[in-house]
XYZ file of C-alpha atoms in Angstrom:
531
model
C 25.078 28.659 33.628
C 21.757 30.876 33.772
C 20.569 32.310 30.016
C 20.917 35.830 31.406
C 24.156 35.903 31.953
C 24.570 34.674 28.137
C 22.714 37.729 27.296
C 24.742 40.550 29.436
C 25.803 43.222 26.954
C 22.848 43.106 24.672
C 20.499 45.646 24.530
C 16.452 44.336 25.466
C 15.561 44.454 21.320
C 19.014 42.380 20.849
C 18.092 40.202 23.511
C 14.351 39.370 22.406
C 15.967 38.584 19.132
C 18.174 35.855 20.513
C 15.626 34.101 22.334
C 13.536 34.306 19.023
C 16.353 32.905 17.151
C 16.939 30.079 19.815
C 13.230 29.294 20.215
C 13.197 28.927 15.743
C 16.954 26.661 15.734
C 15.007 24.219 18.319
C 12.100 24.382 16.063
C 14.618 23.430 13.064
C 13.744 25.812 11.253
C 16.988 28.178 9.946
C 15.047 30.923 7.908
C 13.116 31.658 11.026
C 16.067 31.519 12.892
C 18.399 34.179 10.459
C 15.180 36.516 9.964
C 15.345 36.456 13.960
C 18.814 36.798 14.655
C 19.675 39.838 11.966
C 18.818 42.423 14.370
C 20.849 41.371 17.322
C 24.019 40.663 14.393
C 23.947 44.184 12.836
C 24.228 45.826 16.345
C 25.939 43.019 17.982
C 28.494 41.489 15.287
C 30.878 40.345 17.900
C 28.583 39.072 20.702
C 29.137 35.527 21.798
C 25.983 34.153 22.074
C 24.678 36.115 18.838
C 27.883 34.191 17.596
C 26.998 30.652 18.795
C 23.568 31.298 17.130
C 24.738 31.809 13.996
C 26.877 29.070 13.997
C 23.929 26.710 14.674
C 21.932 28.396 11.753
C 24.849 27.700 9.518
C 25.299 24.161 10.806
C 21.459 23.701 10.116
C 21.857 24.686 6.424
C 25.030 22.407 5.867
C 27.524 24.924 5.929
C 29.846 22.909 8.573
C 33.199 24.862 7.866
C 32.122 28.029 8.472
C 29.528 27.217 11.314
C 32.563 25.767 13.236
C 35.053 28.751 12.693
C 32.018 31.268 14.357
C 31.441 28.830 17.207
C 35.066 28.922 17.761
C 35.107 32.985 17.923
C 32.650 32.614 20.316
C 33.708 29.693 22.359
C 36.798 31.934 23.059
C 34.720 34.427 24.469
C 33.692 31.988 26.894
C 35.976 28.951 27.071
C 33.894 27.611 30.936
C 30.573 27.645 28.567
C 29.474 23.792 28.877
C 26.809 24.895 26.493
C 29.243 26.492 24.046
C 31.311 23.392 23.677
C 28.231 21.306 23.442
C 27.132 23.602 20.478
C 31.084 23.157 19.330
C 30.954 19.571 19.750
C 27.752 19.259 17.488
C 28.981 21.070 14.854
C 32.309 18.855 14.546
C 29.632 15.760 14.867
C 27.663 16.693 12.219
C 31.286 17.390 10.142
C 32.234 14.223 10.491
C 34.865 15.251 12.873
C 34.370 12.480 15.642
C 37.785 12.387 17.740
C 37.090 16.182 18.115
C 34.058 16.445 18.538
C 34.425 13.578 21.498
C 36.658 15.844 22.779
C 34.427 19.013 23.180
C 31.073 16.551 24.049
C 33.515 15.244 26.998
C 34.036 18.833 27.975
C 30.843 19.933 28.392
C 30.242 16.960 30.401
C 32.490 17.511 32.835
C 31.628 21.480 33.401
C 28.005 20.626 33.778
C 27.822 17.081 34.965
C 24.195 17.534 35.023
C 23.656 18.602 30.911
C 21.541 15.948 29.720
C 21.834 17.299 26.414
C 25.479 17.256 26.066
C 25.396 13.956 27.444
C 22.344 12.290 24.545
C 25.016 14.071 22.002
C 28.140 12.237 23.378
C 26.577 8.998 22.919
C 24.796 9.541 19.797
C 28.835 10.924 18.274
C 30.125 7.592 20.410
C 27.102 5.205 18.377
C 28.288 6.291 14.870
C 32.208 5.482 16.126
C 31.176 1.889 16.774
C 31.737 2.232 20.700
C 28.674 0.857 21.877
C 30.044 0.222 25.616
C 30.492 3.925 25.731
C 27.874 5.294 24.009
C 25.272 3.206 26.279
C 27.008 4.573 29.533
C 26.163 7.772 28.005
C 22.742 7.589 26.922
C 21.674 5.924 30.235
C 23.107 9.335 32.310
C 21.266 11.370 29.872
C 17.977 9.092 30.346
C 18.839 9.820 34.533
C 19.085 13.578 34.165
C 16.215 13.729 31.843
C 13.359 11.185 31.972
C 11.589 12.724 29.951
C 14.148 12.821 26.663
C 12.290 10.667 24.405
C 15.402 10.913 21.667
C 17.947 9.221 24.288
C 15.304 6.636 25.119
C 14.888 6.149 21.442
C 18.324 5.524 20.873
C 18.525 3.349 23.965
C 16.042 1.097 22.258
C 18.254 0.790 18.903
C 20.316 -0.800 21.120
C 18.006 -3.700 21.431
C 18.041 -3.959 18.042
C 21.363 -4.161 17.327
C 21.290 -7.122 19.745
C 18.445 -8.421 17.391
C 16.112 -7.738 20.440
C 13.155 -6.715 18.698
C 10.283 -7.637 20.342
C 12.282 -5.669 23.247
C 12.840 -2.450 21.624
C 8.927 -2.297 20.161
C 8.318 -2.517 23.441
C 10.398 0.325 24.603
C 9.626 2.437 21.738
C 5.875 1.988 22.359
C 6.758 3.182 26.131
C 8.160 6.197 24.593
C 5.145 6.738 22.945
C 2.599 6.254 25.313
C 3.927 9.400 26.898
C 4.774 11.633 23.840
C 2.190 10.020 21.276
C 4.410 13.001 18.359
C 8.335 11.425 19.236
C 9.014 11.110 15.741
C 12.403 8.935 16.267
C 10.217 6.627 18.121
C 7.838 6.006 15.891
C 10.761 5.376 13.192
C 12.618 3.187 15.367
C 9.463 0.701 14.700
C 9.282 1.258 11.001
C 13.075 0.975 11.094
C 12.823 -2.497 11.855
C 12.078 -3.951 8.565
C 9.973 -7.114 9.502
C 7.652 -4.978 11.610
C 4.624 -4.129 10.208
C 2.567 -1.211 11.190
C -1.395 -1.508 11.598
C -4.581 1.039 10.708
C -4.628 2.187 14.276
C -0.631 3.109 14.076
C -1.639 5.055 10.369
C -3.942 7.087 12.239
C -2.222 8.158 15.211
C 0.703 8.909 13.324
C -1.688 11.311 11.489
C -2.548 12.420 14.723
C 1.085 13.176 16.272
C 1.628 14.816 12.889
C -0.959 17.556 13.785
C 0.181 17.569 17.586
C 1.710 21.152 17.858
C 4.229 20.322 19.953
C 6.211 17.681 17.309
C 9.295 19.784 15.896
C 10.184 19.438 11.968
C 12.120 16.618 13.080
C 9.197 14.384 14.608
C 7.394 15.336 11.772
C 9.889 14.229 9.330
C 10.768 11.168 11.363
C 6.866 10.653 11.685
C 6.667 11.050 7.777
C 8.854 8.334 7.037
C 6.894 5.934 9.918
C 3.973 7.541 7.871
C 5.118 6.110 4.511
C 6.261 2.615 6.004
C 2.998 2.234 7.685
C 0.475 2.885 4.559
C 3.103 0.224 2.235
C 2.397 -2.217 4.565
C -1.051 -1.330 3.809
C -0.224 -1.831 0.428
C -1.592 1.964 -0.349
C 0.972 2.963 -2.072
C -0.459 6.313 -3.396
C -0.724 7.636 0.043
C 2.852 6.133 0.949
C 4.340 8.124 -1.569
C 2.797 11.063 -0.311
C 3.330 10.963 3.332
C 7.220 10.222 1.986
C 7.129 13.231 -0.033
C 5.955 15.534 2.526
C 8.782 14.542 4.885
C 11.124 14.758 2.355
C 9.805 18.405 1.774
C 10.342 19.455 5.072
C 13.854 18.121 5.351
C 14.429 19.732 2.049
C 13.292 23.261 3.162
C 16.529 23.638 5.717
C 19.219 22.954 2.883
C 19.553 21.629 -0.732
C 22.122 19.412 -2.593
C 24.464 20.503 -5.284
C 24.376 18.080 -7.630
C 26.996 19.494 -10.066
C 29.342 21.109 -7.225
C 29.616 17.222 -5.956
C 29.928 15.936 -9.864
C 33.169 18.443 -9.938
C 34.311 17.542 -6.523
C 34.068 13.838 -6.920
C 36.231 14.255 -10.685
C 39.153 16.204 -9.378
C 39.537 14.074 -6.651
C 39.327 10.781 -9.464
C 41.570 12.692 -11.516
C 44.071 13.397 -8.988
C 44.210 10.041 -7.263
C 44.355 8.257 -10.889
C 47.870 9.752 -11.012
C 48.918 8.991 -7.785
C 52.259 6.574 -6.654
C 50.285 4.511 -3.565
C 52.526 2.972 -0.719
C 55.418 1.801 -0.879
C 54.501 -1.821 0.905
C 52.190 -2.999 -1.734
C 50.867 -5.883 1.245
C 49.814 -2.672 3.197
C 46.205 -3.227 4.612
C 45.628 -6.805 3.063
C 44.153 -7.575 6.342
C 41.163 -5.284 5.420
C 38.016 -5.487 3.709
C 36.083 -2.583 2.504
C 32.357 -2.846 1.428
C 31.242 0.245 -0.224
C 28.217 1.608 -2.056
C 24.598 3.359 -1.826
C 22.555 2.700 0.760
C 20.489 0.093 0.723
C 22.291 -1.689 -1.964
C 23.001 -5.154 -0.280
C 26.097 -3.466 1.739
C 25.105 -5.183 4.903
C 24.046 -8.239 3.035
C 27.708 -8.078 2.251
C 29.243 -7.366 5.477
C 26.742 -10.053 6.920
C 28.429 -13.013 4.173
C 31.661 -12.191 4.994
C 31.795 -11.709 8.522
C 29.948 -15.396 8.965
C 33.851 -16.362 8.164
C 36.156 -17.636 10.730
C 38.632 -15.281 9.513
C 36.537 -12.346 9.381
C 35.644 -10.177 12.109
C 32.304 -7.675 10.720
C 33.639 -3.993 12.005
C 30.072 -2.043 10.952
C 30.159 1.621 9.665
C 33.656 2.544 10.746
C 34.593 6.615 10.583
C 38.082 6.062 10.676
C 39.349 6.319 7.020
C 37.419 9.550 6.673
C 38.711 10.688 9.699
C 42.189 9.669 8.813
C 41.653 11.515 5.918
C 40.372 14.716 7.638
C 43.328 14.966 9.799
C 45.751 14.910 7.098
C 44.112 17.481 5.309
C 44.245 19.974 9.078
C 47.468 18.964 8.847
C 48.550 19.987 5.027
C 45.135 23.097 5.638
C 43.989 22.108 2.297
C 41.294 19.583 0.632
C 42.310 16.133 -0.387
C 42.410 17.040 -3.650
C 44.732 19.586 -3.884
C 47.507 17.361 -1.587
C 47.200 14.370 -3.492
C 49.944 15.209 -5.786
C 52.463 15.650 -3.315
C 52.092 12.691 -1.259
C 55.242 10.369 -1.850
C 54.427 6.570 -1.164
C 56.245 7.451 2.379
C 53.117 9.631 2.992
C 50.813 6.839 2.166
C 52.274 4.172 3.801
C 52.186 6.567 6.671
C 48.082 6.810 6.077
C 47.629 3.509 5.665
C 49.415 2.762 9.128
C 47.716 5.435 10.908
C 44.036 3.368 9.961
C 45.001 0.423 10.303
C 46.663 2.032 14.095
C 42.751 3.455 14.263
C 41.149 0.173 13.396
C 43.484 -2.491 15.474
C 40.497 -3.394 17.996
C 38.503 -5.116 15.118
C 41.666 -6.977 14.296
C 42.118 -8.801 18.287
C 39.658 -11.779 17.515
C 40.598 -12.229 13.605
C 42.986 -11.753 11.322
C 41.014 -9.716 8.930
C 37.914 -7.488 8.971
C 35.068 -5.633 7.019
C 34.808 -1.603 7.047
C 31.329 -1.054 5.645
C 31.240 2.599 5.705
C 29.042 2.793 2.562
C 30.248 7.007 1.480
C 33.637 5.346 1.292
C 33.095 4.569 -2.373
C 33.848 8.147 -2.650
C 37.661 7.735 -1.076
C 38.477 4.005 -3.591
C 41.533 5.809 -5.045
C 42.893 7.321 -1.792
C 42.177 3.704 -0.042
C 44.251 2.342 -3.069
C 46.953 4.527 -2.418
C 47.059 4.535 1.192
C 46.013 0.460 1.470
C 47.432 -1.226 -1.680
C 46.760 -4.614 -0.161
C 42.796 -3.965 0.825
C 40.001 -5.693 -1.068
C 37.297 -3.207 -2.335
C 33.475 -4.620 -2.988
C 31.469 -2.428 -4.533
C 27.543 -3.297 -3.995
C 25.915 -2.303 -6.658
C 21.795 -2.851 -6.914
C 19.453 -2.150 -9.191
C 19.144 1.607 -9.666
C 15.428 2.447 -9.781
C 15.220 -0.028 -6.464
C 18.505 1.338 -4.744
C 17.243 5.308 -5.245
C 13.315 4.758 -4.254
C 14.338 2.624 -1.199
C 17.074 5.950 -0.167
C 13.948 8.489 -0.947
C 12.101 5.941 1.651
C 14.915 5.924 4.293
C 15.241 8.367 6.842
C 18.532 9.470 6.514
C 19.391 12.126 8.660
C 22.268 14.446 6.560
C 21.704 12.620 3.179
C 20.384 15.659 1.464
C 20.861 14.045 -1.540
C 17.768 11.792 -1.147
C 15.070 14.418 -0.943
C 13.730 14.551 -4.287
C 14.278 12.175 -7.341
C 16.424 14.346 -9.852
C 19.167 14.658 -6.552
C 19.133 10.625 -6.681
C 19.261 10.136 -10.280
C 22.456 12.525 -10.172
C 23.959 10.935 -7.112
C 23.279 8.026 -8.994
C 25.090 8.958 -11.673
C 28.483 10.428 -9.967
C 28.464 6.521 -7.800
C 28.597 4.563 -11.378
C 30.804 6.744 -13.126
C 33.292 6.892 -10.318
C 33.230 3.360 -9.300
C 32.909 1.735 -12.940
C 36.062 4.011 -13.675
C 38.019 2.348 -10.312
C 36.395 -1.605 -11.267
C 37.668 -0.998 -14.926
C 41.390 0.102 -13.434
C 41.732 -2.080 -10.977
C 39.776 -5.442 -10.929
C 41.934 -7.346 -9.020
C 41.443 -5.145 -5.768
C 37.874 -3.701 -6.949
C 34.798 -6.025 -7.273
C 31.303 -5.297 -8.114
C 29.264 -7.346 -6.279
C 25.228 -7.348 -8.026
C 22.913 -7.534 -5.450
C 20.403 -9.403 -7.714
C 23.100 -12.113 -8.866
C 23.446 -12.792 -5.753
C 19.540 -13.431 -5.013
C 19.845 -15.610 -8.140
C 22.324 -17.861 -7.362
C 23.912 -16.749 -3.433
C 26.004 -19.818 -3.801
C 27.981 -19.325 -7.075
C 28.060 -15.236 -5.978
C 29.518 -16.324 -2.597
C 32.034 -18.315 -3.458
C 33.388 -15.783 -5.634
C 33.356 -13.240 -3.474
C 35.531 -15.144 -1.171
C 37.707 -16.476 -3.546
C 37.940 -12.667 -4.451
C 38.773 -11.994 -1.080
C 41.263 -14.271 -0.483
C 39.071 -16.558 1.550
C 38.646 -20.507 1.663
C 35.329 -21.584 1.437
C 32.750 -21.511 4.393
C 29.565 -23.023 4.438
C 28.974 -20.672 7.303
C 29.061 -17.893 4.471
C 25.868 -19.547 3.113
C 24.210 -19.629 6.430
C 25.228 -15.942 6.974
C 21.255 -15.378 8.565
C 22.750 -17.674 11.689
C 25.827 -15.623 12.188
C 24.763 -13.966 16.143
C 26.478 -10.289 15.435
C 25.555 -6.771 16.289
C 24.155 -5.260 13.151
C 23.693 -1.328 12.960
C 22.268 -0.751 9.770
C 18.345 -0.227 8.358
C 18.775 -3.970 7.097
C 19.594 -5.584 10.704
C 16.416 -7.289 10.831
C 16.774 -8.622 6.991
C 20.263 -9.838 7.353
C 19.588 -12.668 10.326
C 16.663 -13.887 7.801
C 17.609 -16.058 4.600
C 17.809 -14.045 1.075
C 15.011 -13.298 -0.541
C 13.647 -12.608 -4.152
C 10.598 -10.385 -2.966
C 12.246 -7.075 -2.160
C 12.031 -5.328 -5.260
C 9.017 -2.594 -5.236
C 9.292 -0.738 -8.255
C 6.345 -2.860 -9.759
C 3.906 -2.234 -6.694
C 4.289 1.544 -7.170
C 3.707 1.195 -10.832
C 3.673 4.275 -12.844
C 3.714 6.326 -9.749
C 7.490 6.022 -10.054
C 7.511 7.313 -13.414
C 9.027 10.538 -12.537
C 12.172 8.513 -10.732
C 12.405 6.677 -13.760
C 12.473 9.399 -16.004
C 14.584 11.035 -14.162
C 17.262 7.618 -14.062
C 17.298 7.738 -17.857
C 14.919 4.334 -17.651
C 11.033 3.299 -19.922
C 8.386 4.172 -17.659
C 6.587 1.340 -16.544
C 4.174 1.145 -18.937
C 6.653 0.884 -21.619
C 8.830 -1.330 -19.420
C 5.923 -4.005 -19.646
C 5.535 -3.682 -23.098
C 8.760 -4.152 -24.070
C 9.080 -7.320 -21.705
């Protein structure tokens, strides 16, 4: 469908303003975008493509709920829109609403069978529901329609890497950059892979592609994180710290975490799910395993162990307790929180059937399996109520190593790892609420230490299983042998055997001070005294 047909019914100022505003959203830039667009809203509060704007300005800024509602004003305006239910579907993406936002991606496809874009956002929304079969048959028609889409090529080559194809994605990635030397995802899909390390000549033309003009904020904050990988492998850490910074600035700049509106959240929801009466079938859901906790924690590590077991099939980042979640609350048109309370165990059990109906697929090879959705440490007391017969491990690391290696990931929507006082909070709310949950309920809650583990795997193993219900495996031991598809930051690490080196507080010295500070820990030169 042509743009100017989008803009019949505007007058020519209205109409310069949209294009401004569309030209700043692809830029990522939101204040640009609202400064642009305020014009064409005072005199055009109703129009549908002044509409659809807004909605992506409030979707940049975090502000899901309300960014969907205006999209759907406008998508009723013009229901035939492929692009409108592309701009729909990204929204409910980005909300965590996955069946939905399937549903509008698939939409758009099939009124514009040629939309590339729609197509790279189906299978990015099909990746992060585990159906890689899918997700690949769309990524390779948006790689047909658009060559050029260095994104969809990107996320082709994480596909290698799942497979543990490494040397094959590098390969593909460095493609992708031969012809657009500033594709930020590109350049992280090479840091991303752990054992990788990147040379002089990839620290300077990353400074290079950060200059480029044509990289968006997203290259450059994708590049930034490369940036930072590149110059530790350099061992120059002062410069790694920076070039992390700087990214994180950027990101930072669109929206900003509420540390105490999450602290609140995250208590009534403790405090209502404390009181709750679970299902009535206290067996419910002993044929699942959750590991929760921060990133980079040792959740993988975890998933890795258990899923080396006969018994145990290794799902990966499942959505579908969240999602569960989310349609019960449409349903009741009301936050978890405030529903808790009146769920009888009928309700629950009636949950806790309608994952385990969402999950079956992982259970056709083996009788059990591992959800390692990390965030679902937030949801321990609803998966207690809804799934009295789950297992819960909670991976806990050390804190100044868990928070510095977030602020080093590039984690696209974890605005909570920009700056170090938003991870010494978020820090905070995950051991209060998960200490609280271990201390209640230790038979169906363990903590699993991430550095016990590197001390002695083989005592820490065996108790996990035992915890688990498992026999013994020696396969468990040998977990770096087990031939999966991993989808996490730490595939590369997990298919090598543990080891005691990956602690980097120390090499960054007193340059982490503020972090510490800010965790309530000595700075390091204290630190080393006192040892």
């Amino acid at each position: 469908m042509k743009t100017s047909s989008r803009l019949r019914g505007l007058s020519q100022a209205a109409a310069q303003s949209i294009v401004a505003t569309a030209q700043a959203l692809e830029a990522g830039r939101p204040d640009d975008a609202a400064r642009a667009l305020a014009a064409a809203l005072a005199s055009h509060p109703d129009h549908p493509e002044a509409l659809r704007l807004e909605a992506g300005i409030l979707n940049l800024r975090g502000q899901r709920t309300q960014a969907a509602s205006v999209m759907r004003r406008a998508l009723a305006q013009r229901p035939d829109d492929a692009l409108y239910h592309n701009t729909l579907g990204s929204i409910l993406a980005d909300a965590g609403e996955f069946d939905q936002a399937i549903v509008e991606l698939r939409r758009a496809c099939e009124l514009q069978a040629d939309f590339a874009a729609a197509w790279y956002n189906l299978g990015i929304v099909l990746v992060r529901c585990v159906r890689y079969a899918e997700a690949d048959a769309a990524l390779r028609q948006a790689v047909v329609l658009d060559p050029g889409n260095a994104d969809a090529r990107a996320q082709l080559a994480d596909t290698l890497k799942v497979r543990g194809r490494n040397d094959e994605a590098v390969a593909e990635y460095r493609r992708i950059l031969a012809a657009r030397p500033w594709a930020g995802m590109a350049w992280w899909g090479i840091a991303n892979i752990k054992t990788v390390r990147l040379d002089a000549a990839d620290v300077e033309a990353l400074r290079a592609a950060l200059r480029d003009p044509r990289a968006s904020d997203d290259d450059r904050i994708a590049m930034g994180f490369a940036l930072g990988k590149a110059l530790d492998d350099q061992r120059r850490f002062g410069e790694s710290l920076d070039a992390l910074a700087q990214a994180n600035a950027i990101a930072r700049r669109r929206r900003k975490w509420d540390a105490v509106a999450f602290d609140v959240q995250l208590g009534a929801l403790r405090d209502a799910c404390s009181s709750a009466i679970g299902a009535d079938d206290p067996a419910l859901g002993g044929d699942v395993i959750f590991v929760v906790g921060l990133p980079r924690s040792g959740t993988t590590l975890a998933e890795q162990i258990l899923a080396s077991h006969s018994q145990v099939e290794g799902a990966g980042e499942l959505p579908d307790l969240a999602l569960t979640l989310n349609e019960e609350a449409q349903r009741r048109a009301a936050p978890l929180a405030l529903w808790i309370g009146a769920q009888t165990p009928a309700d629950w059990s009636r949950l806790g059937r309608r994952y385990l109906e969402r999950t079956a697929h992982w259970r056709a090879r083996k009788p059990r399996f591992v959800d390692k959705m990390p965030n679902n440490w937030i949801q321990i007391g609803a998966i207690r109520a809804m799934l009295p017969g789950a297992r819960i491990v909670v991976c806990r690391r050390d804190p100044l190593e868990t928070c510095f290696s977030c602020y080093r990931q590039h984690f696209a929507g974890y605005e909570w790892t920009r700056d170090f006082a938003d991870l010494a909070a978020y820090w905070r709310s995950f051991d209060r609420t998960t200490r609280a949950w271990y201390e209640r309920q230790p038979t169906y809650v363990r903590w699993q230490d991430y550095e016990a583990l590197v001390v002695d795997p083989q005592a820490q193993i065996r108790a996990l299983l035992d915890f688990c219900g498992l026999p013994f495996e020696d396969a468990c031991l040998r977990f770096h042998e087990t031939a999966r598809e991993v989808r996490s930051p730490s595939a590369a690490q997990v298919r090598q055997p543990l080891r005691a080196d990956t602690a980097r507080g120390g090499d960054y010295a007193a340059l982490l001070d503020p972090l510490r500070i800010a965790l309530g820990l000595p700075k390091f030169g204290d630190a080393a005294h006192a040892g």
